[in-house]
Coordinates of C-alpha atoms in Angstrom, one line a residue:
Chain A
X13 CA -44.9 46.5 -54.1
X14 CA -44.6 43.6 -57.2
X15 CA -42.3 45.1 -60.0
X16 CA -44.1 44.6 -63.3
X17 CA -40.9 45.5 -65.1
X18 CA -37.8 44.0 -66.6
X19 CA -34.1 45.7 -65.3
X20 CA -30.7 45.6 -67.5
X21 CA -27.5 45.3 -66.0
X22 CA -25.1 48.2 -67.1
X23 CA -22.3 48.3 -64.4
X24 CA -20.9 51.5 -63.7
X25 CA -22.0 53.6 -67.0
X26 CA -20.1 55.9 -68.0
X27 CA -21.3 59.6 -69.0
X28 CA -20.5 62.7 -71.5
X29 CA -19.6 64.4 -68.0
X30 CA -16.8 62.2 -67.1
X31 CA -18.3 61.4 -64.4
X32 CA -20.5 58.2 -64.0
X33 CA -23.7 56.4 -62.5
X34 CA -21.6 53.3 -60.0
X35 CA -23.5 49.9 -60.6
X36 CA -26.0 51.5 -63.0
X37 CA -29.1 50.2 -64.4
X38 CA -31.8 50.8 -67.4
X39 CA -35.4 49.9 -66.5
X40 CA -38.1 48.5 -69.3
X41 CA -40.8 46.6 -70.1
X42 CA -41.9 44.6 -73.9
X43 CA -45.0 44.1 -74.9
X44 CA -45.5 41.7 -78.2
X45 CA -43.4 38.9 -80.2
X46 CA -38.8 39.9 -79.8
X47 CA -39.1 38.9 -83.6
X48 CA -41.9 41.4 -84.7
X49 CA -40.3 44.7 -85.7
X50 CA -38.9 46.6 -82.9
X51 CA -40.5 49.4 -81.4
X52 CA -38.6 51.6 -78.6
X53 CA -40.8 54.2 -76.8
X54 CA -39.4 56.2 -74.0
X55 CA -40.5 57.3 -70.8
X56 CA -41.3 61.3 -70.5
X57 CA -40.4 64.0 -67.6
X58 CA -41.5 62.5 -64.0
X59 CA -43.5 59.7 -65.8
X60 CA -43.2 55.6 -65.1
X61 CA -43.5 52.8 -67.5
X62 CA -46.5 51.9 -66.5
X63 CA -47.6 55.8 -67.7
X64 CA -47.1 55.1 -71.2
X65 CA -49.0 52.0 -71.5
X66 CA -51.9 54.2 -72.9
X67 CA -50.7 54.0 -76.4
X68 CA -50.1 49.9 -75.7
X69 CA -53.5 47.6 -76.8
X70 CA -54.1 45.6 -80.0
X71 CA -57.1 48.7 -80.7
X72 CA -53.9 50.9 -80.5
X73 CA -51.2 53.1 -82.6
X74 CA -48.6 50.6 -80.5
X75 CA -49.5 47.0 -81.5
X76 CA -47.7 44.2 -79.9
X77 CA -49.7 41.8 -82.3
X78 CA -48.1 44.1 -84.9
X79 CA -44.2 44.9 -83.1
X80 CA -42.6 44.4 -80.5
X81 CA -42.3 46.9 -77.9
X82 CA -39.6 48.5 -75.7
X83 CA -40.5 51.0 -73.5
X84 CA -37.2 52.1 -71.5
X85 CA -37.3 54.7 -68.7
X86 CA -34.8 57.9 -67.6
X87 CA -32.6 58.0 -65.8
X88 CA -34.0 59.3 -62.7
X89 CA -37.5 57.8 -62.7
X90 CA -37.4 56.1 -59.9
X91 CA -37.2 52.4 -62.0
X92 CA -34.4 52.8 -63.8
X93 CA -30.9 54.0 -62.0
X94 CA -31.9 57.5 -59.6
X95 CA -31.1 59.1 -56.1
X96 CA -33.7 57.3 -54.4
X97 CA -32.4 53.7 -55.3
X98 CA -28.2 54.5 -55.6
X99 CA -27.4 52.6 -53.5
X100 CA -24.7 55.1 -51.1
X101 CA -22.4 54.3 -48.2
X102 CA -23.5 56.0 -45.7
X103 CA -20.2 57.2 -44.3
X104 CA -19.8 58.7 -47.9
X105 CA -22.5 59.6 -49.5
X106 CA -22.4 60.9 -53.5
X107 CA -24.7 63.0 -55.1
X108 CA -26.8 61.3 -58.2
X109 CA -24.2 62.7 -61.4
X110 CA -26.3 64.6 -64.2
X111 CA -27.3 62.9 -67.3
X112 CA -27.4 63.8 -70.6
X113 CA -29.9 62.7 -73.0
X114 CA -27.1 61.0 -74.9
X115 CA -26.1 59.0 -72.2
X116 CA -29.4 58.2 -72.1
X117 CA -30.2 56.8 -75.3
X118 CA -26.5 54.5 -75.1
X119 CA -28.1 52.8 -72.3
X120 CA -30.6 52.3 -74.3
X121 CA -29.5 51.5 -77.8
X122 CA -26.9 49.0 -75.1
X123 CA -30.1 47.6 -73.8
X124 CA -31.4 46.5 -76.9
X125 CA -28.6 45.6 -79.4
X126 CA -27.1 43.6 -76.5
X127 CA -29.7 42.0 -74.4
X128 CA -32.6 42.0 -76.5
X129 CA -30.6 41.3 -79.9
X130 CA -32.1 43.6 -82.0
X131 CA -29.7 45.2 -85.4
X132 CA -32.7 47.7 -86.5
X133 CA -36.1 48.8 -85.2
X134 CA -39.0 50.4 -87.6
X135 CA -39.3 53.3 -85.1
X136 CA -38.4 54.9 -82.3
X137 CA -41.3 57.1 -80.3
X138 CA -42.2 59.4 -77.4
X139 CA -43.8 62.2 -76.1
X140 CA -42.5 65.4 -74.7
X141 CA -38.6 64.7 -72.9
X142 CA -40.0 60.8 -74.6
X143 CA -39.9 63.1 -78.1
X144 CA -36.3 64.5 -77.1
X145 CA -34.9 60.5 -76.6
X146 CA -37.2 59.8 -79.9
X147 CA -35.0 63.0 -81.5
X148 CA -31.9 62.2 -79.8
X149 CA -31.8 58.3 -80.8
X150 CA -32.3 59.7 -84.5
X151 CA -29.2 61.9 -84.3
X152 CA -27.2 59.0 -82.8
X153 CA -27.6 56.0 -84.5
X154 CA -29.3 57.1 -87.8
X155 CA -29.4 54.2 -89.7
X156 CA -30.9 51.7 -86.9
X157 CA -34.3 53.0 -87.2
X158 CA -37.0 52.9 -90.7
X159 CA -38.9 55.8 -88.7
X160 CA -38.9 58.7 -85.3
X161 CA -42.3 60.2 -83.8
X162 CA -41.5 62.6 -81.4
X163 CA -44.8 64.4 -80.4
X164 CA -45.0 67.4 -78.1
X165 CA -40.9 67.3 -78.3
X166 CA -37.7 69.1 -78.9
X167 CA -34.4 68.2 -80.9
X168 CA -33.6 70.7 -78.2
X169 CA -34.8 72.4 -75.1
X170 CA -35.6 76.7 -76.3
X171 CA -34.1 79.2 -73.7
X172 CA -37.7 79.9 -72.7
X173 CA -38.2 76.0 -72.0
X174 CA -35.0 76.6 -69.8
X175 CA -35.8 78.7 -67.7
X176 CA -39.8 77.4 -67.6
X177 CA -38.0 74.6 -66.0
X178 CA -35.3 77.3 -64.0
X179 CA -38.4 78.4 -62.2
X180 CA -40.4 75.1 -61.0
X181 CA -36.5 74.1 -59.6
X182 CA -36.9 76.7 -57.8
X183 CA -39.9 76.7 -56.1
X184 CA -38.8 73.0 -55.4
X185 CA -35.2 74.2 -54.0
X186 CA -37.1 76.6 -52.0
X187 CA -38.4 74.8 -49.4
X188 CA -35.3 72.7 -48.7
X189 CA -33.1 76.4 -48.5
X190 CA -31.2 76.5 -51.8
X191 CA -31.2 78.8 -54.0
X192 CA -31.0 77.4 -58.0
X193 CA -28.2 77.9 -59.4
X194 CA -27.1 78.0 -63.2
X195 CA -25.5 74.6 -62.7
X196 CA -28.1 73.7 -64.2
X197 CA -27.8 75.8 -67.5
X198 CA -26.6 75.2 -70.7
X199 CA -23.9 72.6 -70.4
X200 CA -22.8 69.9 -68.1
X201 CA -21.1 70.9 -65.1
X202 CA -19.8 68.4 -62.8
X203 CA -22.3 67.8 -60.2
X204 CA -20.1 68.9 -56.8
X205 CA -23.0 69.9 -54.0
X206 CA -22.8 67.3 -51.5
X207 CA -26.0 64.8 -50.3
X208 CA -29.5 67.2 -49.7
X209 CA -31.2 64.7 -47.8
X210 CA -35.1 66.1 -48.0
X211 CA -37.4 65.6 -44.5
X212 CA -41.4 65.0 -44.9
X213 CA -42.0 68.5 -44.5
X214 CA -39.5 69.6 -47.0
X215 CA -40.3 67.3 -49.0
X216 CA -44.2 68.3 -48.8
X217 CA -44.1 71.8 -49.2
X218 CA -41.2 71.8 -52.0
X219 CA -43.3 69.5 -53.8
X220 CA -46.9 70.7 -53.7
X221 CA -44.9 74.7 -54.6
X222 CA -43.4 72.3 -57.7
X223 CA -46.5 71.5 -58.4
X224 CA -48.0 74.6 -58.6
X225 CA -45.6 75.9 -60.5
X226 CA -45.9 73.5 -63.1
X227 CA -49.4 73.9 -63.5
X228 CA -49.1 77.0 -65.8
X229 CA -46.6 75.2 -67.4
X230 CA -47.9 72.2 -67.6
X231 CA -52.0 72.7 -69.6
X232 CA -52.6 75.5 -72.1
X233 CA -53.7 79.2 -72.5
X234 CA -57.3 78.1 -73.8
X235 CA -57.3 74.8 -71.4
X236 CA -57.7 76.5 -68.7
X237 CA -59.7 79.0 -70.4
X238 CA -61.9 76.7 -71.5
X239 CA -61.7 75.4 -67.8
X240 CA -61.6 71.8 -69.8
X241 CA -60.4 71.0 -65.5
X242 CA -64.1 71.3 -64.3
X243 CA -66.1 70.1 -67.7
X244 CA -63.3 67.6 -69.7
X245 CA -61.3 66.4 -66.4
X246 CA -64.4 66.9 -63.5
X247 CA -62.6 68.7 -61.1
X248 CA -65.1 71.0 -59.1
X249 CA -63.0 74.1 -59.0
X250 CA -59.6 75.7 -59.8
X251 CA -58.0 75.4 -56.4
X252 CA -59.1 71.8 -56.3
X253 CA -57.7 71.1 -59.9
X254 CA -54.6 72.7 -58.5
X255 CA -54.4 70.1 -54.8
X256 CA -56.0 66.8 -56.5
X257 CA -54.5 67.3 -59.5
X258 CA -51.3 69.3 -59.6
X259 CA -49.5 68.4 -56.1
X260 CA -51.0 65.2 -55.8
X261 CA -48.7 64.4 -59.2
X262 CA -45.7 65.9 -57.4
X263 CA -46.5 64.7 -53.8
X264 CA -45.7 61.6 -55.8
X265 CA -42.7 62.5 -57.1
X266 CA -39.4 62.2 -55.2
X267 CA -37.4 65.6 -55.5
X268 CA -34.0 64.6 -56.0
X269 CA -35.5 62.1 -58.9
X270 CA -37.3 65.4 -60.5
X271 CA -33.7 67.8 -60.4
X272 CA -32.1 64.6 -62.2
X273 CA -34.7 64.6 -64.9
X274 CA -35.4 68.5 -64.8
X275 CA -31.1 68.8 -65.4
X276 CA -31.7 66.0 -68.6
X277 CA -34.1 68.1 -69.6
X278 CA -32.6 72.1 -69.6
X279 CA -29.2 70.3 -71.7
X280 CA -31.3 68.8 -74.1
X281 CA -29.5 69.4 -77.8
X282 CA -29.0 67.1 -80.2
X283 CA -26.0 68.8 -81.3
X284 CA -23.6 68.4 -78.5
X285 CA -22.3 64.5 -79.6
X286 CA -18.9 63.7 -81.5
X287 CA -19.5 64.1 -84.9
X288 CA -22.0 67.6 -84.9
X289 CA -19.6 69.5 -81.7
X290 CA -22.7 72.3 -81.4
X291 CA -23.7 72.5 -85.2
X292 CA -27.8 71.9 -84.5
X293 CA -28.5 72.1 -88.5
X294 CA -25.8 69.2 -89.6
X295 CA -27.1 67.5 -86.6
X296 CA -31.1 67.2 -87.8
X297 CA -29.3 66.9 -91.5
X298 CA -27.9 63.1 -90.3
X299 CA -31.5 62.3 -89.8
X300 CA -32.4 59.4 -92.3
X301 CA -35.1 58.0 -90.9
X302 CA -38.6 59.3 -92.0
X303 CA -40.0 61.7 -89.5
X304 CA -43.1 62.9 -87.9
X305 CA -42.9 65.3 -85.8
X306 CA -46.3 65.7 -84.0
X307 CA -47.9 68.6 -81.5
X308 CA -49.9 68.2 -78.7
X309 CA -53.6 70.0 -79.6
X310 CA -55.9 71.1 -76.9
X311 CA -58.4 71.0 -79.0
X312 CA -58.5 67.4 -79.6
X313 CA -60.8 67.9 -76.0
X314 CA -64.0 69.9 -77.4
X315 CA -67.0 67.5 -78.1
Chain B
X12 CA -33.9 108.1 -47.4
X13 CA -35.7 111.3 -48.5
X14 CA -39.4 110.8 -49.9
X15 CA -39.6 111.6 -53.0
X16 CA -43.2 111.9 -53.2
X17 CA -47.5 112.7 -51.0
X18 CA -48.5 110.8 -49.1
X19 CA -53.4 111.7 -48.6
X20 CA -54.4 110.3 -45.6
X21 CA -57.7 108.1 -45.9
X22 CA -58.2 107.4 -42.5
X23 CA -59.8 103.8 -41.7
X24 CA -60.3 102.5 -45.7
X25 CA -62.9 100.4 -45.8
X26 CA -62.4 97.3 -48.6
X27 CA -64.7 95.2 -50.4
X28 CA -64.2 92.7 -48.6
X29 CA -65.6 94.1 -45.6
X30 CA -62.4 94.4 -43.5
X31 CA -60.4 97.9 -43.3
X32 CA -57.1 99.2 -43.5
X33 CA -56.3 100.8 -40.5
X34 CA -54.8 104.4 -40.4
X35 CA -54.4 103.9 -44.6
X36 CA -52.4 106.2 -47.1
X37 CA -51.3 106.6 -50.4
X38 CA -48.7 108.0 -51.8
X39 CA -48.8 109.5 -54.8
X40 CA -46.8 111.7 -57.0
X41 CA -48.5 115.1 -59.3
X42 CA -46.3 116.5 -61.7
X43 CA -47.3 119.8 -64.2
X44 CA -49.9 123.1 -63.2
X45 CA -53.3 121.6 -61.1
X46 CA -55.0 123.8 -63.5
X47 CA -53.9 121.7 -66.7
X48 CA -56.2 118.7 -68.1
X49 CA -55.6 115.8 -65.0
X50 CA -53.9 112.0 -65.8
X51 CA -53.7 109.3 -63.7
X52 CA -50.9 107.4 -64.5
X53 CA -51.2 104.1 -61.5
X54 CA -48.3 101.8 -60.7
X55 CA -48.4 98.5 -61.9
X56 CA -47.1 94.7 -60.1
X57 CA -44.1 96.1 -58.0
X58 CA -43.4 99.3 -59.1
X59 CA -42.4 102.1 -57.3
X60 CA -44.3 105.8 -57.9
X61 CA -40.7 106.4 -59.8
X62 CA -41.0 103.4 -62.1
X63 CA -43.1 105.7 -63.8
X64 CA -41.9 108.2 -64.5
X65 CA -40.3 106.6 -68.0
X66 CA -42.9 107.9 -69.4
X67 CA -43.2 111.6 -67.9
X68 CA -41.2 114.5 -69.8
X69 CA -41.6 117.6 -71.8
X70 CA -40.8 115.2 -75.4
X71 CA -42.4 111.6 -73.0
X72 CA -45.5 111.0 -74.0
X73 CA -47.1 112.5 -70.8
X74 CA -45.9 116.4 -71.1
X75 CA -46.2 118.0 -67.8
X76 CA -46.5 121.5 -69.6
X77 CA -49.3 120.2 -71.3
X78 CA -51.4 117.7 -68.6
X79 CA -51.1 117.6 -64.8
X80 CA -49.9 113.9 -63.8
X81 CA -50.7 112.3 -60.5
X82 CA -49.1 108.8 -60.3
X83 CA -50.4 107.0 -57.9
X84 CA -49.0 103.4 -55.9
X85 CA -51.2 100.4 -55.3
X86 CA -52.0 99.5 -52.1
X87 CA -49.3 97.3 -51.3
X88 CA -46.4 98.5 -53.1
X89 CA -44.5 99.9 -50.3
X90 CA -45.2 103.1 -50.3
X91 CA -49.3 103.2 -50.5
X92 CA -50.5 101.2 -47.1
X93 CA -48.4 97.9 -47.0
X94 CA -47.5 94.9 -44.4
X95 CA -44.0 96.9 -44.9
X96 CA -45.5 100.0 -43.7
X97 CA -48.7 98.9 -41.4
X98 CA -48.9 100.2 -38.0
X99 CA -48.7 96.8 -35.8
X100 CA -49.4 96.8 -31.9
X101 CA -46.9 94.1 -31.1
X102 CA -49.1 92.7 -29.1
X103 CA -51.5 91.9 -31.6
X104 CA -50.3 91.6 -34.9
X105 CA -52.5 92.0 -37.5
X106 CA -52.0 90.5 -41.3
X107 CA -52.4 93.5 -43.8
X108 CA -56.3 92.8 -45.7
X109 CA -57.1 91.1 -48.7
X110 CA -57.2 94.7 -51.4
X111 CA -59.3 94.3 -55.0
X112 CA -59.0 96.8 -57.9
X113 CA -62.2 98.9 -56.7
X114 CA -60.5 99.2 -53.4
X115 CA -57.3 101.1 -55.0
X116 CA -59.1 102.8 -57.3
X117 CA -61.9 104.2 -54.6
X118 CA -59.1 105.0 -52.8
X119 CA -57.8 106.6 -56.0
X120 CA -61.2 108.7 -57.0
X121 CA -61.3 110.1 -53.5
X122 CA -57.5 111.7 -53.9
X123 CA -58.9 113.4 -57.2
X124 CA -61.9 114.6 -56.4
X125 CA -61.5 115.3 -52.8
X126 CA -57.7 116.5 -52.3
X127 CA -57.4 117.2 -55.3
X128 CA -60.5 119.3 -56.0
X129 CA -60.7 117.7 -59.5
X130 CA -64.3 117.1 -61.2
X131 CA -63.0 115.2 -64.4
X132 CA -60.1 113.3 -66.0
X133 CA -58.9 114.1 -69.5
X134 CA -57.7 110.1 -68.8
X135 CA -56.2 107.3 -67.2
X136 CA -53.6 105.1 -68.7
X137 CA -51.3 102.9 -67.0
X138 CA -49.5 99.3 -67.3
X139 CA -50.2 95.7 -66.9
X140 CA -51.4 96.0 -63.2
X141 CA -52.1 99.7 -63.9
X142 CA -53.9 98.5 -67.2
X143 CA -56.4 96.7 -64.9
X144 CA -56.8 99.2 -62.6
X145 CA -57.5 102.5 -65.9
X146 CA -60.3 99.8 -66.9
X147 CA -61.3 99.7 -63.5
X148 CA -61.8 102.9 -63.3
X149 CA -63.1 103.7 -66.6
X150 CA -65.8 101.1 -65.6
X151 CA -66.0 102.0 -62.1
X152 CA -66.9 105.8 -62.4
X153 CA -67.5 105.5 -66.0
X154 CA -68.7 109.7 -66.5
X155 CA -65.0 110.7 -65.1
X156 CA -62.5 110.8 -67.9
X157 CA -62.3 111.4 -71.9
X158 CA -59.9 108.4 -72.3
X159 CA -58.4 105.5 -71.3
X160 CA -55.7 104.0 -72.1
X161 CA -54.7 100.6 -70.6
X162 CA -51.4 98.6 -72.0
X163 CA -50.4 94.9 -71.7
X164 CA -52.8 94.3 -68.7
X165 CA -56.2 93.1 -68.6
X166 CA -60.4 94.5 -67.6
X167 CA -60.1 90.7 -65.6
X168 CA -57.6 88.8 -64.5
X169 CA -57.8 85.1 -66.9
X170 CA -57.8 81.7 -64.9
X171 CA -54.0 81.1 -66.8
X172 CA -52.4 84.3 -65.5
X173 CA -54.0 82.9 -61.5
X174 CA -52.4 79.7 -62.4
X175 CA -49.3 82.2 -62.9
X176 CA -49.1 84.3 -60.3
X177 CA -50.1 81.6 -58.2
X178 CA -46.6 79.5 -59.3
X179 CA -44.9 82.0 -58.0
X180 CA -46.8 82.9 -55.3
X181 CA -46.1 79.5 -54.4
X182 CA -42.2 79.6 -54.9
X183 CA -42.0 82.6 -52.7
X184 CA -44.6 80.5 -49.9
X185 CA -42.0 77.4 -49.5
X186 CA -39.2 79.3 -48.6
X187 CA -41.6 80.4 -45.8
X188 CA -43.3 77.5 -44.8
X189 CA -46.2 78.0 -46.0
X190 CA -48.5 75.6 -48.7
X191 CA -50.4 78.0 -51.7
X192 CA -53.9 77.6 -50.8
X193 CA -56.8 78.8 -52.7
X194 CA -57.3 81.6 -50.7
X195 CA -55.9 83.5 -52.9
X196 CA -58.0 82.3 -55.9
X197 CA -61.1 83.3 -57.5
X198 CA -63.2 86.0 -55.2
X199 CA -62.6 87.9 -52.0
X200 CA -62.1 85.6 -48.8
X201 CA -61.2 86.4 -44.9
X202 CA -57.3 86.8 -44.2
X203 CA -57.8 85.1 -41.2
X204 CA -54.6 83.8 -41.2
X205 CA -51.7 84.5 -38.8
X206 CA -49.3 87.4 -39.6
X207 CA -46.1 85.3 -40.9
X208 CA -42.1 87.2 -40.1
X209 CA -39.6 86.7 -42.6
X210 CA -36.3 86.1 -41.4
X211 CA -33.5 87.4 -43.7
X212 CA -32.7 83.7 -44.7
X213 CA -36.3 83.0 -45.8
X214 CA -36.7 85.7 -47.5
X215 CA -33.7 85.8 -49.6
X216 CA -34.4 82.3 -50.6
X217 CA -38.3 82.8 -51.4
X218 CA -37.9 86.0 -53.5
X219 CA -34.9 84.6 -55.2
X220 CA -37.1 81.5 -56.4
X221 CA -39.9 84.1 -56.7
X222 CA -37.7 85.8 -59.2
X223 CA -36.8 83.0 -61.2
X224 CA -40.4 81.5 -61.4
X225 CA -41.4 84.4 -62.9
X226 CA -38.5 84.6 -65.1
X227 CA -40.5 82.6 -67.7
X228 CA -43.4 85.1 -67.9
X229 CA -42.2 88.5 -67.3
X230 CA -40.3 87.8 -70.9
X231 CA -41.8 86.2 -74.1
X232 CA -40.6 83.4 -75.6
X233 CA -39.4 85.2 -78.6
X234 CA -37.2 87.4 -75.8
X235 CA -35.1 84.9 -75.1
X236 CA -35.3 83.4 -78.4
X237 CA -33.4 86.2 -79.7
X238 CA -31.2 86.6 -76.3
X239 CA -32.3 89.7 -76.0
X240 CA -31.2 89.7 -72.5
X241 CA -27.5 89.4 -73.8
X242 CA -28.0 91.6 -77.4
X243 CA -30.4 94.0 -75.8
X244 CA -29.8 94.2 -72.2
X245 CA -26.3 93.7 -72.0
X246 CA -26.2 90.2 -69.7
X247 CA -23.3 87.9 -70.7
X248 CA -24.9 84.9 -70.8
X249 CA -28.8 83.1 -69.1
X250 CA -27.1 82.4 -65.5
X251 CA -25.8 86.5 -65.7
X252 CA -29.5 88.0 -66.6
X253 CA -31.3 85.2 -63.8
X254 CA -29.1 86.9 -61.4
X255 CA -29.0 89.8 -61.9
X256 CA -32.0 90.8 -62.9
X257 CA -35.0 88.4 -62.1
X258 CA -33.6 87.7 -58.7
X259 CA -32.0 90.9 -57.7
X260 CA -35.4 93.0 -58.6
X261 CA -37.0 90.7 -56.3
X262 CA -34.5 90.7 -54.2
X263 CA -35.0 94.6 -53.8
X264 CA -39.1 93.5 -52.4
X265 CA -40.5 92.4 -49.7
X266 CA -42.4 89.0 -50.1
X267 CA -45.9 90.1 -47.6
X268 CA -46.0 93.2 -50.2
X269 CA -46.1 91.0 -53.2
X270 CA -48.4 89.0 -51.9
X271 CA -51.1 91.8 -51.0
X272 CA -50.7 93.0 -54.5
X273 CA -49.8 89.4 -56.5
X274 CA -54.1 88.9 -54.9
X275 CA -55.0 92.2 -56.1
X276 CA -54.4 91.0 -59.6
X277 CA -55.5 87.2 -59.3
X278 CA -59.3 88.9 -57.8
X279 CA -59.6 91.5 -61.2
X280 CA -61.7 91.5 -62.5
X281 CA -64.5 94.6 -63.0
X282 CA -67.0 92.9 -63.2
X283 CA -67.4 91.9 -59.3
X284 CA -68.8 95.8 -58.2
X285 CA -71.9 96.6 -58.2
X286 CA -74.1 97.6 -60.7
X287 CA -72.3 94.9 -62.7
X288 CA -72.6 91.7 -60.2
X289 CA -70.3 89.4 -61.9
X290 CA -72.2 90.1 -65.7
X291 CA -68.2 91.1 -67.7
X292 CA -70.4 92.6 -70.8
X293 CA -72.2 94.8 -69.1
X294 CA -69.3 96.2 -67.6
X295 CA -67.0 96.6 -70.3
X296 CA -70.5 97.8 -71.8
X297 CA -70.5 100.5 -69.2
X298 CA -67.3 101.8 -70.4
X299 CA -67.5 105.5 -72.4
X300 CA -64.8 106.8 -72.4
X301 CA -62.3 106.5 -76.0
X302 CA -60.4 103.9 -75.1
X303 CA -57.0 102.4 -76.7
X304 CA -55.5 98.6 -75.4
X305 CA -52.3 98.5 -76.1
X306 CA -50.1 95.1 -76.2
X307 CA -46.9 94.6 -75.9
X308 CA -44.5 93.7 -78.7
X309 CA -40.8 92.3 -77.9
X310 CA -40.4 93.3 -81.6
X311 CA -40.0 96.8 -80.2
X312 CA -37.0 96.2 -79.4
X313 CA -35.8 94.8 -82.9
X314 CA -33.4 97.3 -84.6

């Protein structure tokens, strides 16, 4: 398959945890003229660079005739450094380390400043985990952008959000005969574990369970009540939607990649970086960019 | 262990699906004088008869000095007929059939009328799946009770509720190398499957994943936001709560028992019985009992 994005080499990339990603890289794609005002638009949980493109176009919010748009990929998304593309010495495989939003955004900043030569951004914008990265950008490099537009995401992953993620993670790991444990919950911890190798059967079982377990969290009560999976999305019934939307989505991913991104998400908190030292209000108060925080809305789908 | 409840033999119990539970029985326990006004108080998902007793006592809502209280156990709870107590012919094991709320309540009605000789109930009351059985009683035998008090439960399992159950079911089944499929979703279907035999390892893995996957659904966002698992329930942190509340709860159950009750829950709908023929409003309009529908409230825990 032709690779429809660029690679920026980061070298051995040191992480907040003290671990590092050896020979790391960031995947990204740009649209428009590099001399236009620049916008960073990071990917979401499980999303590929191409999944962000729906918002880019001459009749879209992100117009390449007006802006230089840079889509960056999360560590673990399969395009940036991820378990699925990590080079291993066969005799001594090493688990992929845990990455924070800080680690991701520092890599994106390095790309933007050192490689693309940009000194200021017009905006950072993102959905879901992309929104979390937007909050991270605005607190990590407060003077670097005019606007921050996080939509449907948070500056600190709520406990309930951590718990829902713990549930879908447990469903995935059950197929790999692994009991989920708290390493992903609250605070970065050393990886320590051995490398998990998934058989085709384990992968299929785990990913299908992951997809079905995600189904209740991925859409709202109203979405299901109104049966929008039938009337808007065109599935025959609920089971058709389970199989051909949720299982299909999950089975297009790699278990270990999902686990890396999931761990980043569970531990999201803009106060967990140098100047704020756990003080969330202080971290939020540091934002100088004009910020538009947007929710998701099911009723946009209604006629 | 001494058995602290009674058994009522139902014989081969014919089900709505056309299948039957061979040599079925209902477990129940009574409190108070059989001549007092009678109250039926069915168990909830995964609950044992003893788990209902917190509401029974001379200073409680259900006072045995005033009422004859009958706690009935759901099919699949491990006390009434369940996979865990089903007698099998070893050479030809048969899967436990799927049971509806109708099937459960018809058995309870048979106990109450034929064995206990009761001709009218003062009330039916229940929590969660107990509330669903309360709605079922009030539509299945509308003239049989004065009062119906369902708390924190529904007369028809919403699609979103079905989907959340599908998720926790998938987590459990992943450990048994089984992909969940739509048989439990919408409508009773023939069991068809072979009997699943769980190894100790599969059981532990599956139940722990089930418990963790349930954690996000079992308590509210507010419960987690306020960290009531620490301040009210006394757990050290979130991981302590995951292990010593959720995994412990799940590991005290039998996988196949949970799956029977879960299937009953997923298919809950008071309109799926003779006179209503799928007309939910007609079913609800048939209720003549004075009915008090109560929600759950997290803020009851606040000081």
